[in-house]
Structures are given as C-alpha cells and as structure tokens.
Coordinates of C-alpha atoms in Angstrom, one line a residue:
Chain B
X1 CA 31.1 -43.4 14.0
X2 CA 29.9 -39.6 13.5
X3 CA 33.4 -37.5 12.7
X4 CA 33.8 -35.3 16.0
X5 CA 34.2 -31.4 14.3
X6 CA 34.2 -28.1 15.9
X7 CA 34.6 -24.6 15.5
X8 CA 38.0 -24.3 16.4
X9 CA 38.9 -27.3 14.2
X10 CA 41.2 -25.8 11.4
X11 CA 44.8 -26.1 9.7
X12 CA 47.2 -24.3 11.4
X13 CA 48.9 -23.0 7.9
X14 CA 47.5 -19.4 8.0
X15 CA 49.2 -16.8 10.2
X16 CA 46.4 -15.3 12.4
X17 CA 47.3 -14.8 16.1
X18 CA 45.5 -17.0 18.7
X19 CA 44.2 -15.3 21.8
X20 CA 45.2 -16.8 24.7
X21 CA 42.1 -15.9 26.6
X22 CA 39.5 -17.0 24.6
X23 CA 37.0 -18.8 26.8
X24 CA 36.7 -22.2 25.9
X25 CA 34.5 -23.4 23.2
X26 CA 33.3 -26.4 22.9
X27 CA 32.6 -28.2 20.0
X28 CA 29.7 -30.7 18.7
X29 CA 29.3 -33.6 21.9
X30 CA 31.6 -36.6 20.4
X31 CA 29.6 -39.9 19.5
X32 CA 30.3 -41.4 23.5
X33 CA 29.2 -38.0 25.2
X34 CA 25.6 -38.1 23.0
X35 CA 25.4 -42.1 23.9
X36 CA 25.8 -41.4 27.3
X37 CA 23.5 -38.9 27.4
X38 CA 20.8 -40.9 25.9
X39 CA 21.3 -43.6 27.8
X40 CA 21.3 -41.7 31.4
X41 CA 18.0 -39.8 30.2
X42 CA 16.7 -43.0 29.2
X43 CA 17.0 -44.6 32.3
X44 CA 16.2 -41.3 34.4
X45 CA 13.0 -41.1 32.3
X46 CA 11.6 -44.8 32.8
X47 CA 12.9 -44.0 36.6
X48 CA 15.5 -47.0 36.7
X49 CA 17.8 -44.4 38.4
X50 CA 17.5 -40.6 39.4
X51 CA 19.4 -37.6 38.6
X52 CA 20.5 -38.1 42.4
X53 CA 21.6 -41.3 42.2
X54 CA 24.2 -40.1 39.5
X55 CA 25.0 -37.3 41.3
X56 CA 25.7 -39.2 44.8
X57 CA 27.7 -41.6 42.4
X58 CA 30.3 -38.8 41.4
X59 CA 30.4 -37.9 44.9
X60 CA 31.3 -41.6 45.9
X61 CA 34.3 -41.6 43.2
X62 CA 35.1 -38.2 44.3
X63 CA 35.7 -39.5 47.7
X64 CA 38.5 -42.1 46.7
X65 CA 41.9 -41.1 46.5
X66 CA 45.4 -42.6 46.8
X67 CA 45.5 -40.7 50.6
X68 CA 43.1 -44.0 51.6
X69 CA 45.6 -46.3 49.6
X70 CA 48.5 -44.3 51.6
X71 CA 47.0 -44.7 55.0
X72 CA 46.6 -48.4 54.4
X73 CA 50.4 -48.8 53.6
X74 CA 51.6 -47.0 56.6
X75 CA 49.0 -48.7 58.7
X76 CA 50.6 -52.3 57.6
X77 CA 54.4 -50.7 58.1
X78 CA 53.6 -49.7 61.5
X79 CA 50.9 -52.6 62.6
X80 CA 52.4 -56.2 62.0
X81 CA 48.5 -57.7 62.9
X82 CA 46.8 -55.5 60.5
X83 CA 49.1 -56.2 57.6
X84 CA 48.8 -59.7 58.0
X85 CA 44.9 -58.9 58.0
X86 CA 45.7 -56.9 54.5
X87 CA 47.8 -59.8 53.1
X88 CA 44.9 -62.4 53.9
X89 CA 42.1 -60.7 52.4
X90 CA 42.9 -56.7 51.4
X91 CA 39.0 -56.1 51.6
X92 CA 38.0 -56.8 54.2
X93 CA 41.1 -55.5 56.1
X94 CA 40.3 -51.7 54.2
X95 CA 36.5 -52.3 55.2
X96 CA 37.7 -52.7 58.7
X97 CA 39.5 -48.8 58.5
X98 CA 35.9 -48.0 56.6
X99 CA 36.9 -47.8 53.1
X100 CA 33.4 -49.2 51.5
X101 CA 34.1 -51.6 48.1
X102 CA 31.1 -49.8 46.6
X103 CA 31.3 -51.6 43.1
X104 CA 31.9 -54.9 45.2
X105 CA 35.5 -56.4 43.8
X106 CA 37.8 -58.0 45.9
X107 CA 41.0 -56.9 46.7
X108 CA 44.7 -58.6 46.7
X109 CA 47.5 -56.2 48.0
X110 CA 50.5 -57.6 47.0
X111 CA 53.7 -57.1 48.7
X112 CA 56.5 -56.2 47.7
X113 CA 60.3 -57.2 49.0
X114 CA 63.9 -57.5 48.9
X115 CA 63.2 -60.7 46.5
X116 CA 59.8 -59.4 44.8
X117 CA 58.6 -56.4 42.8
X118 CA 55.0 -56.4 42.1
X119 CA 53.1 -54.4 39.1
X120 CA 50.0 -53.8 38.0
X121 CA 48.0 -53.5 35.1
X122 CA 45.0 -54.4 33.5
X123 CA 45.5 -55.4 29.7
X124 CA 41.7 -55.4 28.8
X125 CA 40.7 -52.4 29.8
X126 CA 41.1 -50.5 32.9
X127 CA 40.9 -52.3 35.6
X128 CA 41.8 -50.3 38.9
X129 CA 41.5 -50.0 42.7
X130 CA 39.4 -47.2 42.7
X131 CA 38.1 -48.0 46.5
X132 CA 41.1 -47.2 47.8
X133 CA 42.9 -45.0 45.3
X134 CA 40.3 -43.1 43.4
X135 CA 40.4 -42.8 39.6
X136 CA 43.2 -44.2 37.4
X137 CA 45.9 -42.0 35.9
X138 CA 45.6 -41.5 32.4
X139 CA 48.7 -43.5 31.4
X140 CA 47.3 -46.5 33.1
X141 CA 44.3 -46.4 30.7
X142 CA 46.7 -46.1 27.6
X143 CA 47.3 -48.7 25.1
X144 CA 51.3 -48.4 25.2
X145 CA 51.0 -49.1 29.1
X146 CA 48.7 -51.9 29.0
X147 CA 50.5 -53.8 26.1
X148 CA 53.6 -53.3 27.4
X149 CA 53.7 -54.0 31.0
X150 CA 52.8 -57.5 31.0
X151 CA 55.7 -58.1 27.7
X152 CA 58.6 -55.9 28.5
X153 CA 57.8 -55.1 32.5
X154 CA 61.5 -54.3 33.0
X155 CA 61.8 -51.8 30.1
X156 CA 58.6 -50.1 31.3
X157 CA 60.0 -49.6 35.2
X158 CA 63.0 -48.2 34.1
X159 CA 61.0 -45.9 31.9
X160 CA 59.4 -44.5 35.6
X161 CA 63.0 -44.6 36.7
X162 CA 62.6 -48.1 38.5
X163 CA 65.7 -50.4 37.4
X164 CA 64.7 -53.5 39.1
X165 CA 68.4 -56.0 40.0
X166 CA 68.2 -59.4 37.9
X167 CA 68.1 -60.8 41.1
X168 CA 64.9 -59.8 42.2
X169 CA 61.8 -61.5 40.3
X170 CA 58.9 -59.4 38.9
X171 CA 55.5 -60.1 39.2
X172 CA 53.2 -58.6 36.9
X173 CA 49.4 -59.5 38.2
X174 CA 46.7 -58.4 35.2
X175 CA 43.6 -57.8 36.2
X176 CA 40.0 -59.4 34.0
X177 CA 37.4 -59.3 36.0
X178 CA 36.3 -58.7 40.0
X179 CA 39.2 -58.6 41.7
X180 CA 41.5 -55.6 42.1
X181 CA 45.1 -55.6 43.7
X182 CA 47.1 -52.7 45.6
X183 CA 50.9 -52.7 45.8
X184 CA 52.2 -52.8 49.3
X185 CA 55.4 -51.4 49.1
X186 CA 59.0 -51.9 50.8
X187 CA 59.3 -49.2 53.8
X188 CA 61.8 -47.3 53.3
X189 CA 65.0 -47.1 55.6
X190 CA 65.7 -44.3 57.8
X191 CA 62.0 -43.9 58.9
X192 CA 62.4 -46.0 62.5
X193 CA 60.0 -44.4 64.9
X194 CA 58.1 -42.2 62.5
X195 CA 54.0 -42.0 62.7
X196 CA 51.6 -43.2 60.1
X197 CA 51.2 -40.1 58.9
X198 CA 53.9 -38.9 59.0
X199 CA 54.6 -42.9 56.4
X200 CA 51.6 -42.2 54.6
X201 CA 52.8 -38.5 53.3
X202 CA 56.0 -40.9 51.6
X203 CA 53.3 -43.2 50.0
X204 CA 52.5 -42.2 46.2
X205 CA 49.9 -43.2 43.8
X206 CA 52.6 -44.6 41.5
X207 CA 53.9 -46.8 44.4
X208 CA 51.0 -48.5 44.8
X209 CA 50.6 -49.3 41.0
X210 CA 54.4 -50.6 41.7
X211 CA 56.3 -48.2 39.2
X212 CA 58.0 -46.4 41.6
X213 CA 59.6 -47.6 45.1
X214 CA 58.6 -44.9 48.0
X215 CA 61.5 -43.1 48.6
X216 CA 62.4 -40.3 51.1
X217 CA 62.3 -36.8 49.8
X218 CA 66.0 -36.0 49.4
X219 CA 66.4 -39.8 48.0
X220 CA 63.5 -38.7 45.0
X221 CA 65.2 -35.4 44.5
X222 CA 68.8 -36.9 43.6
Chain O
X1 CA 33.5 -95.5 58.5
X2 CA 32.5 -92.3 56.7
X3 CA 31.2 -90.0 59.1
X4 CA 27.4 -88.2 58.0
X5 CA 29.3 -85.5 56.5
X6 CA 31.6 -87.4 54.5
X7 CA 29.0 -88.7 52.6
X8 CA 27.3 -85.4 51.5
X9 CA 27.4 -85.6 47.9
X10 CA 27.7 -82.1 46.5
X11 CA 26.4 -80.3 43.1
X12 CA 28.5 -80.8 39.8
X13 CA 30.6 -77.5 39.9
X14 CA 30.3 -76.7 43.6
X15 CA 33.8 -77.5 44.6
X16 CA 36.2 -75.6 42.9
X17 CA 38.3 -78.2 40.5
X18 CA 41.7 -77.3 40.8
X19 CA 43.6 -76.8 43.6
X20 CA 46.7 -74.6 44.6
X21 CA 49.6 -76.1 43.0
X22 CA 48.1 -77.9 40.6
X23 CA 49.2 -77.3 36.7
X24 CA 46.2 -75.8 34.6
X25 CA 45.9 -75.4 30.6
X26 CA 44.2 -72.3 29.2
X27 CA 41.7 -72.9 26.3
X28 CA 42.5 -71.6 23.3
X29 CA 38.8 -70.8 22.2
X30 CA 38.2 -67.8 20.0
X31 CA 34.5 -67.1 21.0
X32 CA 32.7 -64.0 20.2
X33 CA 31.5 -61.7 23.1
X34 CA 32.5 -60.0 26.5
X35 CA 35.3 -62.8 27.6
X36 CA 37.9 -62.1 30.4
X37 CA 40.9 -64.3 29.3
X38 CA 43.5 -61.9 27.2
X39 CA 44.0 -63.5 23.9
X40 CA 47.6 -64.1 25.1
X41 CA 47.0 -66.3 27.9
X42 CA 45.4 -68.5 25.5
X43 CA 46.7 -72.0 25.5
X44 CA 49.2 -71.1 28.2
X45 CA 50.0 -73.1 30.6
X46 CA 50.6 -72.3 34.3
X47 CA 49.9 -73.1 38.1
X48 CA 46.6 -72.6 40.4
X49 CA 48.3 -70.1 43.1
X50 CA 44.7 -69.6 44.8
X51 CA 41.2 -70.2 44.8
X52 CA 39.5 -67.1 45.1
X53 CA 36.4 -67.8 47.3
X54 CA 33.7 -67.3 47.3
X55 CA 33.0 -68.1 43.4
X56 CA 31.9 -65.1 41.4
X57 CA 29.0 -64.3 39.0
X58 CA 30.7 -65.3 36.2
X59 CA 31.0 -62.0 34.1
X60 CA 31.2 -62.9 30.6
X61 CA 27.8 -64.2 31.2
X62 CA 26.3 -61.2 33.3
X63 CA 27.7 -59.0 30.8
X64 CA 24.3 -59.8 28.1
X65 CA 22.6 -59.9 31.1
X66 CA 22.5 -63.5 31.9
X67 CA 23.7 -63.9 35.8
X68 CA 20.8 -65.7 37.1
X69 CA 22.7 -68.5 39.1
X70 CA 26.1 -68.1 37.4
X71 CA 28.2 -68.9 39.7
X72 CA 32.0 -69.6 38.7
X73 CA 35.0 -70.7 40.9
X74 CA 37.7 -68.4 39.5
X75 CA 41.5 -69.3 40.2
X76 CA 44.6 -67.0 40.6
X77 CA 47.6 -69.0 38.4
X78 CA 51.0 -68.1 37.6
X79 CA 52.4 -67.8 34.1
X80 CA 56.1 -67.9 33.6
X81 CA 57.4 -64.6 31.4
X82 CA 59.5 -66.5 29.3
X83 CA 57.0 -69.5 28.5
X84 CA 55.1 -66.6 27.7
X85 CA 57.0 -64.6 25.4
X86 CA 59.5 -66.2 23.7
X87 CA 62.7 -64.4 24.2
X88 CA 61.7 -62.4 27.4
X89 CA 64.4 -60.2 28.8
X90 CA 64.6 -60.2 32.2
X91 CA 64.9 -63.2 35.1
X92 CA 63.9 -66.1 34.4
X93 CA 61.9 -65.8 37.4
X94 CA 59.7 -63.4 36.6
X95 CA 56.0 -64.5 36.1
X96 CA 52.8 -63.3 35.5
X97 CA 49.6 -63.2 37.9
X98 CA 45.6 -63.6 36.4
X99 CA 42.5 -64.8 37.3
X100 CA 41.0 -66.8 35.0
X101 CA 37.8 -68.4 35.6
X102 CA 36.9 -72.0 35.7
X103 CA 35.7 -72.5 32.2
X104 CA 38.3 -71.6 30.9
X105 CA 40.9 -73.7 32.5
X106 CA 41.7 -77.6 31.8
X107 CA 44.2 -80.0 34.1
X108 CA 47.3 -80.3 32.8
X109 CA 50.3 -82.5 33.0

C-alpha cells in the first residue's frame, strides 16, 4: 500500500501558530481514491458507463434518507393494512409508497415490541438500507460496532442509552448478502390521534437501526 | 391417485431443502474468496425461520463474475446468543438472525 503523505503532515512538537483559516489543502489522492479513479476512467473510456451514469448515481443515493424510513414507520402506526403489507414483504410494501430498491435487495422490517427489541448490523461489511434511509452513519461502518453488536448487544444499547429489561429478548439480525432489514419501532404513548407527519417527525435514523426507542421530545430531553 | 401435478418431478436444487422449523448445521469450511457466512457462525447450529423466496444469485459466486444460472435458495435461521458465545450476558432468550445460503447449511438433529 502507497504511504498516504501530505503537506500538512508534520509533528506537532514545534510551536508555530496554525491559522485557522487556511483553505484546505489537500494532500496526495490515498491508494483507494487513485484506484477508483482508474477504474471509473477505465470503464468511462471503453464506454461500459458514462460520466452521466455516475453522476445520476450520486443523485439516486442523494435522494434516500431516513425521512423515507420515517414516513414508512408512521405509515404502519397509523395504517394496520399497510403494516401488515410491510411485515409480509417490506419491499414491496415501500415500492408501493414509490421508494425504488435501485440496487435490488430485499427488505425485512422487523418489529419491534413490548417482548422484542430488534438490532441491526452487518458484521462483514456494511450492509444497510440505503433505499429507504440513505447512507449509513459512520459508526455503523466501524469495526468496534460491527464486532460488538452481534457479541455484547446489551452493552452496546446501553452505550446509545438503550437499557433493554431482562425480560424482553433481543434480536440481533446480521446482514451477508441481498437482503436488508428496517427496524419498525414501538409507537410511543401519548401520540393518540396525531397525523403521520406529525409520527414521522418522532422517527430517527437511530431508531430504525434499533439503538434508540422513539421517544417524545420532552421524554429525549430528560 | 396422484394427480398430473403430483407427479412433476422437479430439478435437483429447485425446491428449497429445509423448511421453517427445521434444525440446520453451518459448515465449518475455511474456503478462500468472497463468502457470506461470518467466520463465527461456522459450525453453529440453529433453526430455518424462513425461506426467502425467490432464490438469489448466489453472491459468493457472482462476485468473480460467475452468475450465469446461480441460483441459490437462501434461508433466514435463528442462532441462540449463548450457544453462540459462551458466557453471553444477557436473556437467555436472546438470539441472533442471518441468512445463510443453501450451501452452506446441512440438516441437523
């Protein structure tokens, strides 16, 4: 592997004052950026793919976010029909709202309840529902996450806060190859009558991984 | 007397093998290349909670390129945490959910 180096790598041992306002330079591409680049000119060059395609690629990631995941949740807290739809195949029941499965996994949603917490986590790599909630937080793509949540799960949950009773069992799916799985959450109490938007605004990225229960605003801020 | 479609015989490997409920054995193979099955599932033994249908392109193949009719039935099992890791903290209920594909998986008692 070529040792990544820049300019701005030094000791810090010397006394000179940084300035804050520097633009940003950046250093020699690392070994990955110069493969990519290769690669994607490569393929661009025997015209396998266009620059376009690439571009209209970025704009389909761009496009996903947990917002889709959140509107999903409050659609199965508010309609009993569609969440059974969700619980029987989560695909097809998110294609149904129009959220496309563009890199064509499948999707379990998982629920969670008074007897089951549900976590996931993909141990090989990075695994994610990226239909319906975009691009993966960092953490989630992390060694110390990935070992650890399918070993200690508990440890891990209370680590996000989460300290799951003794009485309720946790299930900790992994993910290896084509399918993906959402968390459906418990609904929170206290939210009788409310729309799905007004639901989905409650409904967090972390939820949906199933390290944090959705709470009500004043409950989070305690 | 079998009816005309009970006696359609079908390909070897067209009907998934296991069913739900049934109690599978992971392999504990060590080959070399782009497999799916975390090295600590290996020899584990759990139950078939789901068939997912329709079977997939079996990945560990299509990764070198090799997907040309490679079909695989690939099941959902359950993994018990503490037959998993010995001294698990937690309930004793708490499991573990993976796919693992057919290949991988033999009947156990």
């Amino acid at each position: 592997m070529i040792p990544e180096t820049s300019p701005s790598d030094h000791d810090h041992d010397h006394d000179h004052a940084h300035d804050d306002h520097a633009p940003v330079v950046e250093g020699r591409p690392g070994y990955y950026d110069m493969m990519e680049t290769a690669v994607r000119e490569l393929f661009i060059e025997k015209g396998l793919i266009t620059a376009g395609d690439i571009r209209r690629q970025i704009e389909v990631l761009d496009s996903r976010s947990p917002a889709l995941g959140a509107a999903v949740v409050a659609k199965a807290w508010t309609d009993a029909a569609f969440r059974s739809r969700l619980l029987e195949n989560g695909r097809r029941a998110c294609e149904e709202l129009g959220i496309s499965f563009y890199d064509d996994t499948d999707l379990i949603v998982l629920e969670n309840t008074e007897t089951v917490h549900n976590l996931i986590v993909c141990t090989l790599c990075s695994c994610y529902p990226r239909p319906v909630l975009g691009l993966p937080p960092d953490w989630y793509k992390l060694k110390p996450y990935r070992s650890r949540a399918v070993v200690e799960p508990r440890k891990v949950l209370a680590e996000f806060g989460t300290v799951i009773p003794e009485d309720v069992e946790i299930r900790v799916s992994d993910s290896t190859a084509t399918v993906r799985f959402l968390v459906l959450p418990c609904r929170p109490e206290g939210t009788d009558g409310w729309s799905e938007d007004r639901l989905a605004s409650l409904v967090t990225r972390d939820a949906m991984i199933g390290v944090i229960p959705v709470t009500l605003p004043q409950e989070a801020s305690r | 007397m079998a009816t005309v479609f009970e006696r359609v015989v079908t390909a070897t490997g067209e009907k998934p093998a296991f069913a739900p409920g049934d109690r599978v054995k992971v392999g504990t193979r060590s080959p070399i290349g782009h497999y799916r099955v975390p090295q600590y599932l290996r020899g584990q033994t759990g139950e078939v909670l789901k068939v997912i249908e329709p079977s997939l392109i079996d990945n560990e193949e299509e990764g070198y390129g090799r997907n040309a009719g490679n079909r695989r039935h690939y099941y959902r099992i359950s993994v018990p945490m503490p037959s998993l890791w010995p001294g698990y903290e937690g309930s004793p209920r708490d499991e573990l959910q993976i796919e693992v594909y057919e290949t991988w998986l033999e009947r156990a008692a």
